[in-house]
Amino acid sequence: MSMELAKRIVRHLEVPRDANTSYTQQLILNDDLLPVPPAKRTWRGYNYVAFWIADMYNINTWMIVSSMIQLGLSWWQAWICVWIGYIFVTPFLVLNARPGAVFHLTFPVVNRTSFGIFGSMWCVFNRGVMACIWYGVQSSIGGTCVLVMLRAMWPSVNNIPNSMPISSGTNTRDFMCFFLFWLISLPAIWFPLHQIRHFFTVKMIVTPIAAIAFLVWCIVKAKGVGPIINQPSTLHGSNLGWAMIVSLMSCISNSATLVTNAPDFASRAKTPNAALYSQIYALPLSSTIVCLVGILVSSSSQALFGEAIWSPIDLLGKFLDNNPSHATRFGVWFISASFIIAQVSTNISANSISAGCDLTALFPRFINIRRGGFIAAIVGLCMCPWNLLKSSSTFTSYLSAYSVFLSSIAGVMVMEYYVIRKGHYNVSDLYETQRGSWYWYTYGINFRAYAAYISGILINVVGFAGATGQNVPLPAVRIYELSFFTGFGTSALIYYVLNRIFPVIGAADKFEEIDVSNYDDDTSSTRQDSAADDTKEEISLPDKA
C-alpha cells in the first residue's frame, strides 16, 4: 500500500508528458524544452526595448560608475567606458540570441547543439546554480529598498527591536524587509515567460519617471550638479588606459549572464528580427542613461552631505534622517518603490527565468520553468544571502568574475551556430539519444566543445585567482582584465580548429538558417500553456523527418 502511495505521489509531481515517452527521453524532454509554439511567440521589438530599459534600471547599473571614479577616472571618462562597454557586449548578446529567435528554443536546448545532449548538463547546471545564488543576493539588496520605503511611511520601523541571535547574521528589522521583498517577488514568477513582458512594460513607464524625479530633486536641493562633474582625472598614460579597460570590462561582465542565456527571451520573439534590431540600440542606450543619472545624483549628494553617496538607497535613507517633511517622505517612498519594482524585474529577468529554464533541462520529469523559478526563490531564501555578503569580502568579486566561465560557453555556442553548422539546425535530433543523430556526438557529449571551454577558462584562471585575493603576475592580471574577450575568443578558436580536425555531422558550407528535420510548428502550436499543468495529460513529441 505504501509503495502504491509513493507511486501516486511521484505521478502527481511529474510534469505532463506523453505516456509513451521512454525513460531516456524523460531525462531530456518536457513541454518547456520543446520549441515555443506560435501562440506564445508574443514578444515584439518594443517588448525587448521595454525589457532592457526595465532591466538596466537597477542598483547595480546605477552604481557601476562609482568604482570607475574611485579608480581615478573623471565622470566623463567613466561614462565613455559605459558607452563602449555596452556597445561592445551588445553584438555578442544578439549573436547568441539568434538561434533562440529563429528556432524558438531556450538556452539549455540551444546549448545541446554545441555541447551535446548530455554534455550540455554541466553548462546548464553552472548557469542554474549561479542564477539561484544571484537570486538570493539580489533579494537581499531588494530588502534594503523595502526598508527605506517602510521608513518613509512609518519611521518607527527603523527602531524595531532585534529578537534574532547574533549567529543569524541579521536582525529582525532587516530580515523582515528581506522576507517582504521575497514575498513581493513570488507572484511575478507565476506568469509564463510570454506574458511577463507586460511587467517590463509597466516598469519602463514607472522607473524613468522616478529616475528623473530623483535627479531633479537632488539637483534642486544641492543648488547644482555638485563637484564630481568638475573633478578631473587623477590618472595619466598607461595607467589611465588600463583603468578605462578595466572599467569597460566591468560593464561587459555585468551583462555576461544575459549574453549566455539570451536564447531564453529570444525564444518568445514573434519574428527573428524582433529580437535583433531592438536590442542593438536598447541595451547600450538604456544603460548609459541610467549611469548618467547615477553620476549626477551622486555628484549632487556630495554637495549635500559632504561625501559622494553612490548607492541610491543609502542616499534615500539620508533624506529620512532628522524628521523630514511629508513631501520628502512621499518622494522617498515613490523612488524607493520604483527601485523595488526594478529589483523584482532584474531578479525575474536575470535569475528566476534563467534558473527555471536551466532546472527544467536538468530535471525535466519533475520541473518546468515555473517550478524552477520558485525553486530558485526557495534557494535564495534558504541560503541566507546576507551572511555570504558579510562573511567574505571576495564573494561579490567571485560572482562577477564568473563571467570567465560564461564567456567560454558563449564562444563555443556562437562558433557552432555561425561557422561550423552555419545556421543549419536539426530540431528533432535535439530530443534524440541515438547514435548518428546530430547532437549525440560521443555518448551524448561533444568533447570538442569541452576542450574549447576548458581552454577559454585556463587562459584566465591565474588572473581569476588574482581577482579572489591571490598574488599573481601582472601579465596574468592583464589577460584576466580582458577575460570576456580572451575567454570567448580562445574557446571559439579552439572549437573551430577541433571541428576542422574532427568534423561533425551536419557541418555546412553555406550559411542558411533552416531546420533540416522539418519540425512541424503546427504540432507544437496545439500545446497548451504550462499554466494548465494540472489538467493536461500529455504533450506532443517532435517527429523525425
Coordinates of C-alpha atoms in Angstrom, one line a residue:
M1 CA 0.0 0.0 0.0
S2 CA 2.8 2.4 0.9
M3 CA 4.5 1.6 -2.4
E4 CA 1.4 2.4 -4.3
L5 CA 1.0 5.7 -2.4
A6 CA 4.6 6.6 -3.3
K7 CA 4.0 5.9 -7.0
R8 CA 0.9 8.1 -6.9
I9 CA 2.8 10.9 -5.3
V10 CA 5.5 10.6 -7.9
R11 CA 3.0 10.7 -10.7
H12 CA 1.4 13.8 -9.2
L13 CA 4.7 15.6 -9.0
E14 CA 5.6 14.8 -12.6
V15 CA 5.1 17.4 -15.3
P16 CA 2.8 16.4 -18.2
R17 CA 4.3 14.1 -20.8
D18 CA 3.4 11.6 -23.4
A19 CA 2.6 8.2 -21.9
N20 CA 4.8 6.5 -24.5
T21 CA 7.9 8.6 -23.6
S22 CA 10.9 6.3 -22.9
Y23 CA 12.9 6.6 -19.7
T24 CA 15.8 8.1 -21.6
Q25 CA 13.5 10.8 -23.2
Q26 CA 12.2 11.7 -19.7
L27 CA 15.8 12.8 -19.0
I28 CA 15.9 15.3 -21.8
L29 CA 12.3 16.3 -22.7
N30 CA 9.3 18.1 -21.4
D31 CA 6.9 20.7 -22.7
D32 CA 9.0 23.7 -21.8
L33 CA 12.0 22.2 -23.6
L34 CA 10.2 21.9 -26.9
P35 CA 10.2 24.7 -29.4
V36 CA 7.9 27.5 -28.3
P37 CA 4.6 27.2 -30.2
P38 CA 3.4 30.2 -32.3
A39 CA 0.8 31.2 -29.8
K40 CA 3.5 32.0 -27.2
R41 CA 5.7 33.9 -29.6
T42 CA 4.4 37.2 -28.4
W43 CA 7.5 39.4 -27.9
R44 CA 7.7 42.3 -30.4
G45 CA 10.6 44.7 -30.9
Y46 CA 9.1 47.2 -28.4
N47 CA 8.9 44.5 -25.8
Y48 CA 12.7 44.0 -26.0
V49 CA 13.2 47.7 -25.7
A50 CA 10.9 47.8 -22.6
F51 CA 12.8 44.7 -21.2
W52 CA 16.2 46.5 -21.5
I53 CA 15.0 49.8 -20.1
A54 CA 13.5 47.9 -17.2
D55 CA 16.5 45.6 -16.7
M56 CA 19.1 48.4 -16.7
Y57 CA 17.3 50.5 -14.1
N58 CA 18.6 48.7 -11.1
I59 CA 21.0 49.5 -8.2
N60 CA 24.0 47.6 -9.8
T61 CA 23.8 49.6 -13.0
W62 CA 23.1 52.9 -11.1
M63 CA 26.4 52.3 -9.1
I64 CA 28.6 50.8 -11.9
V65 CA 30.5 54.1 -12.5
S66 CA 31.3 54.5 -8.8
S67 CA 34.2 52.1 -8.9
M68 CA 35.5 53.8 -12.1
I69 CA 35.6 57.2 -10.5
Q70 CA 37.2 55.7 -7.4
L71 CA 39.9 54.3 -9.7
G72 CA 40.7 57.9 -10.7
L73 CA 38.6 58.5 -13.8
S74 CA 36.7 61.7 -14.4
W75 CA 33.0 61.4 -14.7
W76 CA 33.0 61.8 -18.5
Q77 CA 35.8 59.2 -18.9
A78 CA 33.7 56.8 -16.8
W79 CA 30.6 57.5 -18.8
I80 CA 32.6 56.8 -22.1
C81 CA 33.6 53.5 -20.6
V82 CA 29.9 52.6 -20.0
W83 CA 29.1 53.5 -23.6
I84 CA 32.0 51.5 -25.1
G85 CA 31.4 48.5 -22.7
Y86 CA 27.8 48.1 -23.5
I87 CA 28.3 48.8 -27.2
F88 CA 30.9 46.0 -27.3
V89 CA 28.8 43.5 -25.4
T90 CA 25.6 44.0 -27.4
P91 CA 26.7 42.2 -30.6
F92 CA 27.6 39.1 -28.5
L93 CA 24.2 39.1 -26.9
V94 CA 22.4 39.5 -30.2
L95 CA 24.6 36.8 -31.9
N96 CA 23.9 34.3 -29.1
A97 CA 20.2 35.2 -29.0
R98 CA 19.7 34.5 -32.7
P99 CA 19.2 30.7 -32.6
G100 CA 16.6 31.1 -29.9
A101 CA 14.8 33.7 -32.0
V102 CA 14.9 31.7 -35.2
F103 CA 14.1 28.2 -33.9
H104 CA 12.3 29.3 -30.7
L105 CA 14.4 27.3 -28.3
T106 CA 15.6 28.2 -24.8
F107 CA 19.3 28.3 -23.7
P108 CA 19.5 24.7 -22.4
V109 CA 18.3 23.3 -25.7
V110 CA 20.4 25.6 -27.8
N111 CA 23.4 24.6 -25.7
R112 CA 22.8 21.0 -26.7
T113 CA 23.8 21.8 -30.3
S114 CA 27.4 22.5 -29.3
F115 CA 28.0 20.6 -26.1
G116 CA 25.8 17.5 -26.8
I117 CA 22.5 16.2 -25.4
F118 CA 24.1 15.2 -22.0
G119 CA 27.2 17.3 -22.3
S120 CA 25.1 20.4 -22.0
M121 CA 24.0 19.4 -18.5
W122 CA 27.2 20.8 -16.9
C123 CA 26.8 24.2 -18.6
V124 CA 23.2 24.3 -17.6
F125 CA 24.0 23.3 -14.0
N126 CA 26.6 26.0 -13.7
R127 CA 24.2 28.7 -15.0
G128 CA 21.3 27.4 -12.9
V129 CA 23.3 27.4 -9.6
M130 CA 24.6 30.9 -10.2
A131 CA 21.1 32.1 -11.0
C132 CA 19.9 30.7 -7.7
I133 CA 22.7 32.3 -5.8
W134 CA 22.2 35.7 -7.5
Y135 CA 18.5 35.5 -6.8
G136 CA 19.3 35.5 -3.1
V137 CA 21.9 38.3 -3.4
Q138 CA 19.5 40.5 -5.4
S139 CA 16.7 39.8 -3.0
S140 CA 19.0 40.9 -0.1
I141 CA 19.6 44.2 -2.0
G142 CA 15.8 44.4 -2.6
G143 CA 15.3 44.1 1.1
T144 CA 17.2 47.3 1.7
C145 CA 14.8 49.1 -0.7
V146 CA 11.8 47.8 1.3
L147 CA 13.4 49.1 4.5
V148 CA 13.7 52.6 3.1
M149 CA 10.1 52.5 1.7
L150 CA 8.7 51.4 5.1
R151 CA 10.8 54.1 6.9
A152 CA 9.2 56.7 4.6
M153 CA 5.7 55.5 5.7
W154 CA 6.4 54.5 9.3
P155 CA 9.7 56.0 10.7
S156 CA 9.4 53.8 13.8
V157 CA 10.2 50.7 11.6
N158 CA 13.9 51.7 11.8
N159 CA 13.8 51.1 15.6
I160 CA 12.2 47.6 15.6
P161 CA 13.9 45.7 18.5
N162 CA 16.0 42.7 17.5
S163 CA 14.9 39.3 18.6
M164 CA 17.2 37.2 16.4
P165 CA 20.5 35.7 17.7
I166 CA 23.9 37.1 16.6
S167 CA 24.7 33.8 14.9
S168 CA 21.8 34.5 12.4
G169 CA 23.9 37.3 10.7
T170 CA 21.0 39.6 10.5
N171 CA 18.4 41.3 12.8
T172 CA 14.6 41.3 13.0
R173 CA 14.2 44.5 11.0
D174 CA 16.4 43.6 8.1
F175 CA 15.1 40.1 7.9
M176 CA 11.5 41.3 7.9
C177 CA 12.3 43.6 5.0
F178 CA 14.2 40.9 3.1
F179 CA 11.3 38.5 3.6
L180 CA 8.8 41.1 2.4
F181 CA 10.7 41.6 -0.8
W182 CA 10.9 37.9 -1.2
L183 CA 7.1 37.6 -0.9
I184 CA 6.6 40.5 -3.3
S185 CA 8.7 38.8 -5.9
L186 CA 6.7 35.5 -5.9
P187 CA 3.7 36.5 -7.9
A188 CA 5.9 37.6 -10.8
I189 CA 7.4 34.1 -11.1
W190 CA 3.9 32.6 -11.6
F191 CA 3.3 34.3 -15.0
P192 CA 4.6 32.4 -18.1
L193 CA 7.5 33.9 -20.0
H194 CA 5.4 35.0 -22.9
Q195 CA 3.2 37.1 -20.6
I196 CA 5.8 38.6 -18.2
R197 CA 6.6 41.1 -20.9
H198 CA 3.7 43.3 -19.6
F199 CA 5.5 43.6 -16.3
F200 CA 8.6 45.0 -18.1
T201 CA 6.4 47.5 -19.9
V202 CA 4.9 48.8 -16.6
K203 CA 8.4 49.2 -15.2
M204 CA 9.5 51.0 -18.3
I205 CA 6.9 53.7 -17.6
V206 CA 7.4 53.9 -13.8
T207 CA 11.1 53.8 -13.3
P208 CA 12.2 56.5 -15.8
I209 CA 9.7 58.9 -14.1
A210 CA 11.2 58.0 -10.7
A211 CA 14.8 58.4 -12.0
I212 CA 14.1 61.9 -13.5
A213 CA 12.3 62.9 -10.3
F214 CA 15.2 61.8 -8.2
L215 CA 17.7 63.6 -10.4
V216 CA 15.7 66.9 -10.4
W217 CA 15.1 66.7 -6.7
C218 CA 18.8 66.2 -5.9
I219 CA 20.0 69.0 -8.2
V220 CA 17.4 71.4 -6.7
K221 CA 18.4 70.5 -3.1
A222 CA 22.1 70.8 -3.9
K223 CA 21.6 74.0 -6.0
G224 CA 23.6 72.5 -8.7
V225 CA 25.0 69.2 -10.1
G226 CA 27.8 69.1 -7.5
P227 CA 31.6 68.9 -7.5
I228 CA 32.1 65.5 -9.2
I229 CA 31.2 67.0 -12.5
N230 CA 34.2 69.3 -12.2
Q231 CA 36.6 66.7 -10.7
P232 CA 39.4 65.9 -13.2
S233 CA 41.0 62.5 -13.7
T234 CA 43.9 61.6 -11.5
L235 CA 45.4 59.0 -13.9
H236 CA 47.5 59.5 -17.0
G237 CA 49.3 57.5 -19.6
S238 CA 49.1 53.7 -19.5
N239 CA 47.5 53.8 -16.0
L240 CA 44.6 55.7 -17.4
G241 CA 44.3 53.4 -20.4
W242 CA 44.2 50.2 -18.3
A243 CA 41.8 51.8 -15.8
M244 CA 39.4 52.5 -18.7
I245 CA 39.8 49.0 -20.0
V246 CA 39.1 47.5 -16.5
S247 CA 36.1 49.8 -16.3
L248 CA 34.5 49.0 -19.6
M249 CA 35.2 45.3 -19.0
S250 CA 33.2 45.6 -15.7
C251 CA 30.2 46.7 -17.9
I252 CA 30.7 43.7 -20.1
S253 CA 30.9 41.3 -17.1
N254 CA 27.8 42.8 -15.7
S255 CA 25.9 41.5 -18.8
A256 CA 27.7 38.2 -19.3
T257 CA 25.0 36.1 -17.7
L258 CA 22.4 37.6 -20.1
V259 CA 24.7 37.1 -23.1
T260 CA 24.8 33.4 -22.2
N261 CA 21.2 32.8 -21.7
A262 CA 20.0 35.2 -24.4
P263 CA 18.0 32.5 -26.2
D264 CA 15.6 32.2 -23.2
F265 CA 13.9 35.5 -24.0
A266 CA 14.6 35.4 -27.8
S267 CA 12.7 32.2 -28.0
R268 CA 9.5 34.2 -27.4
A269 CA 10.2 36.6 -30.3
K270 CA 7.3 37.0 -32.8
T271 CA 9.8 37.3 -35.6
P272 CA 13.6 36.7 -35.5
N273 CA 14.2 40.4 -36.3
A274 CA 12.1 41.5 -33.3
A275 CA 15.0 40.2 -31.1
L276 CA 17.7 41.7 -33.3
Y277 CA 17.4 45.4 -34.1
S278 CA 15.6 46.5 -30.9
Q279 CA 18.3 45.0 -28.7
I280 CA 21.1 46.5 -30.6
Y281 CA 20.3 50.1 -29.5
A282 CA 18.1 49.4 -26.4
L283 CA 20.9 47.8 -24.3
P284 CA 23.7 50.5 -24.7
L285 CA 21.3 53.4 -24.7
S286 CA 19.3 52.5 -21.6
S287 CA 22.4 51.5 -19.6
T288 CA 24.3 54.8 -20.3
I289 CA 21.2 56.9 -19.4
V290 CA 20.8 55.2 -16.1
C291 CA 24.6 55.5 -15.4
L292 CA 24.5 59.2 -16.2
V293 CA 21.6 59.8 -13.8
G294 CA 23.6 57.9 -11.2
I295 CA 26.6 60.1 -11.7
L296 CA 24.7 63.4 -11.5
V297 CA 22.7 62.2 -8.4
S298 CA 25.9 61.1 -6.6
S299 CA 27.6 64.4 -7.5
S300 CA 24.7 66.3 -6.0
S301 CA 24.9 64.2 -2.8
Q302 CA 28.5 65.3 -2.3
A303 CA 27.3 68.9 -2.2
L304 CA 24.5 68.0 0.2
F305 CA 26.3 65.7 2.6
G306 CA 30.0 66.3 2.1
E307 CA 30.6 62.9 0.5
A308 CA 29.6 61.1 -2.7
I309 CA 26.9 58.6 -1.9
W310 CA 26.8 56.2 -4.8
S311 CA 24.1 53.9 -3.5
P312 CA 20.7 55.4 -4.3
I313 CA 19.2 53.5 -1.3
D314 CA 21.7 54.9 1.1
L315 CA 21.1 58.4 -0.2
L316 CA 17.3 58.0 0.2
G317 CA 17.9 56.8 3.7
K318 CA 19.9 60.0 4.4
F319 CA 16.8 62.1 3.3
L320 CA 14.8 60.4 6.0
D321 CA 17.1 61.4 8.8
N322 CA 16.3 64.4 11.1
N323 CA 12.5 64.5 10.9
P324 CA 11.9 65.1 7.1
S325 CA 8.7 66.8 5.8
H326 CA 5.7 64.9 4.5
A327 CA 6.7 65.8 0.9
T328 CA 10.2 64.4 1.4
R329 CA 8.8 61.2 2.8
F330 CA 6.5 60.8 -0.1
G331 CA 9.3 61.4 -2.6
V332 CA 11.5 58.8 -0.8
W333 CA 8.6 56.4 -0.8
F334 CA 7.9 56.8 -4.5
I335 CA 11.5 56.4 -5.6
S336 CA 12.3 53.5 -3.3
A337 CA 9.1 51.8 -4.5
S338 CA 10.4 52.2 -8.1
F339 CA 13.7 50.5 -7.0
I340 CA 11.7 47.6 -5.5
I341 CA 10.0 47.2 -8.9
A342 CA 13.4 47.4 -10.5
Q343 CA 14.9 44.7 -8.3
V344 CA 12.0 42.4 -8.8
S345 CA 12.3 42.9 -12.6
T346 CA 16.0 42.2 -12.5
N347 CA 15.6 39.1 -10.4
I348 CA 13.0 37.8 -12.8
S349 CA 14.9 38.5 -16.0
A350 CA 18.4 37.6 -14.9
N351 CA 17.7 34.9 -12.3
S352 CA 14.4 33.2 -11.8
I353 CA 13.6 32.7 -15.5
S354 CA 17.2 31.6 -16.2
A355 CA 17.1 29.2 -13.2
G356 CA 13.6 28.0 -14.4
C357 CA 14.9 27.1 -17.8
D358 CA 18.1 25.5 -16.5
L359 CA 16.4 23.4 -13.8
T360 CA 13.8 22.3 -16.4
A361 CA 16.6 20.9 -18.5
L362 CA 18.3 19.2 -15.5
F363 CA 15.1 17.6 -14.2
P364 CA 12.5 17.6 -17.0
R365 CA 10.4 14.9 -15.5
F366 CA 9.5 17.0 -12.5
I367 CA 10.4 20.6 -13.2
N368 CA 9.1 23.2 -15.7
I369 CA 10.1 26.8 -16.0
R370 CA 7.6 28.0 -13.4
R371 CA 8.5 25.4 -10.8
G372 CA 12.2 26.1 -11.4
G373 CA 11.6 29.8 -10.7
F374 CA 10.0 29.0 -7.4
I375 CA 12.9 26.6 -6.5
A376 CA 15.3 29.5 -7.2
A377 CA 13.3 31.7 -4.8
I378 CA 13.4 29.0 -2.1
V379 CA 17.1 28.5 -2.5
G380 CA 17.6 32.3 -2.4
L381 CA 15.7 32.4 0.9
C382 CA 17.4 29.3 2.5
M383 CA 21.0 30.3 1.6
C384 CA 20.8 33.4 3.9
P385 CA 22.5 35.7 1.4
W386 CA 23.2 38.4 3.9
N387 CA 25.8 36.0 5.5
L388 CA 27.5 35.4 2.2
L389 CA 27.8 39.2 1.6
K390 CA 29.1 39.9 5.1
S391 CA 31.4 37.0 5.7
S392 CA 33.5 37.2 2.6
S393 CA 35.0 40.3 1.1
T394 CA 35.7 38.4 -2.1
F395 CA 32.3 36.9 -2.6
T396 CA 30.8 39.6 -4.8
S397 CA 34.2 39.7 -6.7
Y398 CA 33.8 35.9 -7.3
L399 CA 30.3 36.3 -8.6
S400 CA 31.4 39.0 -11.1
A401 CA 34.5 37.0 -12.1
Y402 CA 32.2 34.1 -13.0
S403 CA 31.8 35.8 -16.4
V404 CA 35.1 33.9 -17.3
F405 CA 33.2 30.6 -17.4
L406 CA 30.2 32.0 -19.1
S407 CA 32.1 33.7 -21.9
S408 CA 33.8 30.4 -22.7
I409 CA 30.4 28.8 -23.1
A410 CA 29.2 31.6 -25.3
G411 CA 32.3 31.4 -27.5
V412 CA 31.6 27.8 -28.3
M413 CA 27.9 28.4 -28.9
V414 CA 28.4 31.3 -31.3
M415 CA 31.2 29.4 -33.3
E416 CA 28.9 26.4 -33.5
Y417 CA 26.0 28.3 -35.0
Y418 CA 27.6 30.8 -37.3
V419 CA 30.8 29.0 -38.5
I420 CA 30.5 25.2 -38.0
R421 CA 26.9 24.5 -39.0
K422 CA 26.2 27.9 -40.5
G423 CA 22.6 28.2 -39.2
H424 CA 21.6 24.7 -40.0
Y425 CA 19.6 23.0 -37.2
N426 CA 18.1 19.6 -36.8
V427 CA 15.5 20.3 -34.2
S428 CA 14.2 16.7 -33.9
D429 CA 17.7 15.5 -33.1
L430 CA 17.8 17.8 -30.1
Y431 CA 15.5 15.3 -28.4
E432 CA 17.1 12.1 -29.7
T433 CA 19.6 9.8 -27.9
Q434 CA 20.5 7.6 -30.8
R435 CA 23.9 7.1 -32.4
G436 CA 24.1 9.0 -35.7
S437 CA 21.9 11.9 -34.6
W438 CA 23.5 15.4 -35.0
Y439 CA 23.9 16.2 -31.3
W440 CA 24.7 12.7 -29.9
Y441 CA 28.4 13.2 -30.6
T442 CA 30.2 10.7 -28.2
Y443 CA 27.6 9.2 -25.8
G444 CA 25.8 12.5 -25.7
I445 CA 28.9 14.6 -25.0
N446 CA 30.8 16.8 -27.5
F447 CA 34.4 16.6 -26.3
R448 CA 35.5 19.3 -28.8
A449 CA 33.3 21.8 -27.0
Y450 CA 34.7 20.8 -23.6
A451 CA 38.3 21.1 -24.8
A452 CA 37.5 24.6 -26.1
Y453 CA 35.5 25.5 -23.0
I454 CA 38.4 24.5 -20.7
S455 CA 40.9 26.3 -22.9
G456 CA 38.9 29.5 -22.5
I457 CA 38.9 29.1 -18.8
L458 CA 42.6 28.2 -18.4
I459 CA 43.8 31.3 -20.2
N460 CA 42.1 33.3 -17.5
V461 CA 42.4 31.1 -14.5
V462 CA 45.6 32.6 -13.0
G463 CA 44.1 36.1 -13.3
F464 CA 40.9 34.8 -11.8
A465 CA 42.8 33.7 -8.7
G466 CA 44.1 37.3 -8.5
A467 CA 40.6 38.6 -8.5
T468 CA 39.8 36.5 -5.5
G469 CA 42.8 37.9 -3.5
Q470 CA 45.8 35.8 -4.6
N471 CA 49.1 37.3 -5.6
V472 CA 49.7 36.6 -9.4
P473 CA 52.0 38.1 -12.1
L474 CA 50.9 41.3 -13.8
P475 CA 50.6 39.8 -17.3
A476 CA 48.1 37.3 -15.9
V477 CA 46.1 40.1 -14.4
R478 CA 46.1 42.0 -17.7
I479 CA 44.8 38.9 -19.6
Y480 CA 42.1 38.4 -16.9
E481 CA 41.1 42.1 -17.2
L482 CA 40.2 41.2 -20.8
S483 CA 38.6 38.0 -19.6
F484 CA 35.4 38.1 -21.6
F485 CA 37.2 38.6 -24.9
T486 CA 40.1 36.2 -24.1
G487 CA 37.7 33.5 -22.8
F488 CA 35.2 34.0 -25.7
G489 CA 37.9 34.2 -28.3
T490 CA 40.0 31.3 -27.1
S491 CA 37.1 28.9 -26.8
A492 CA 35.8 29.9 -30.2
L493 CA 39.1 29.5 -31.9
I494 CA 39.9 26.1 -30.3
Y495 CA 36.4 24.9 -31.1
Y496 CA 36.9 25.9 -34.8
V497 CA 40.2 24.1 -35.0
L498 CA 39.0 20.9 -33.4
N499 CA 35.9 20.8 -35.8
R500 CA 38.2 21.1 -38.8
I501 CA 40.3 18.2 -37.5
F502 CA 37.3 16.1 -36.3
P503 CA 34.3 17.2 -38.5
V504 CA 30.8 16.8 -37.1
I505 CA 27.6 15.6 -38.7
G506 CA 25.7 18.5 -40.2
A507 CA 28.7 20.8 -40.8
A508 CA 27.6 23.2 -43.6
D509 CA 29.3 25.1 -46.4
K510 CA 26.7 27.8 -46.9
F511 CA 25.0 29.9 -44.2
E512 CA 21.3 29.3 -44.2
E513 CA 19.0 29.3 -41.2
I514 CA 16.9 26.2 -41.7
D515 CA 15.7 23.2 -39.8
V516 CA 16.7 20.2 -41.8
S517 CA 14.3 18.0 -39.8
N518 CA 11.2 20.0 -40.9
Y519 CA 9.9 20.1 -37.4
D520 CA 6.2 20.9 -37.7
D521 CA 5.3 24.1 -35.8
D522 CA 1.6 23.3 -36.2
T523 CA 2.1 20.3 -33.9
S524 CA 3.7 22.5 -31.2
S525 CA 1.0 25.1 -31.5
T526 CA -1.6 22.8 -30.1
R527 CA 0.3 22.5 -26.8
Q528 CA -1.4 24.4 -24.1
D529 CA 0.1 26.9 -21.7
S530 CA 2.3 25.4 -19.0
A531 CA -0.2 27.0 -16.5
A532 CA -2.5 24.2 -17.3
D533 CA -0.1 21.6 -16.0
D534 CA -2.5 20.0 -13.6
T535 CA -5.2 19.4 -16.2
K536 CA -3.2 18.4 -19.2
E537 CA -2.3 14.8 -19.7
E538 CA 0.2 14.6 -22.5
I539 CA 2.4 16.6 -24.8
S540 CA 3.4 16.3 -28.4
L541 CA 6.8 14.9 -29.2
P542 CA 8.8 16.0 -32.2
D543 CA 8.7 13.7 -35.2
K544 CA 11.6 12.7 -37.2
A545 CA 11.6 14.0 -40.8

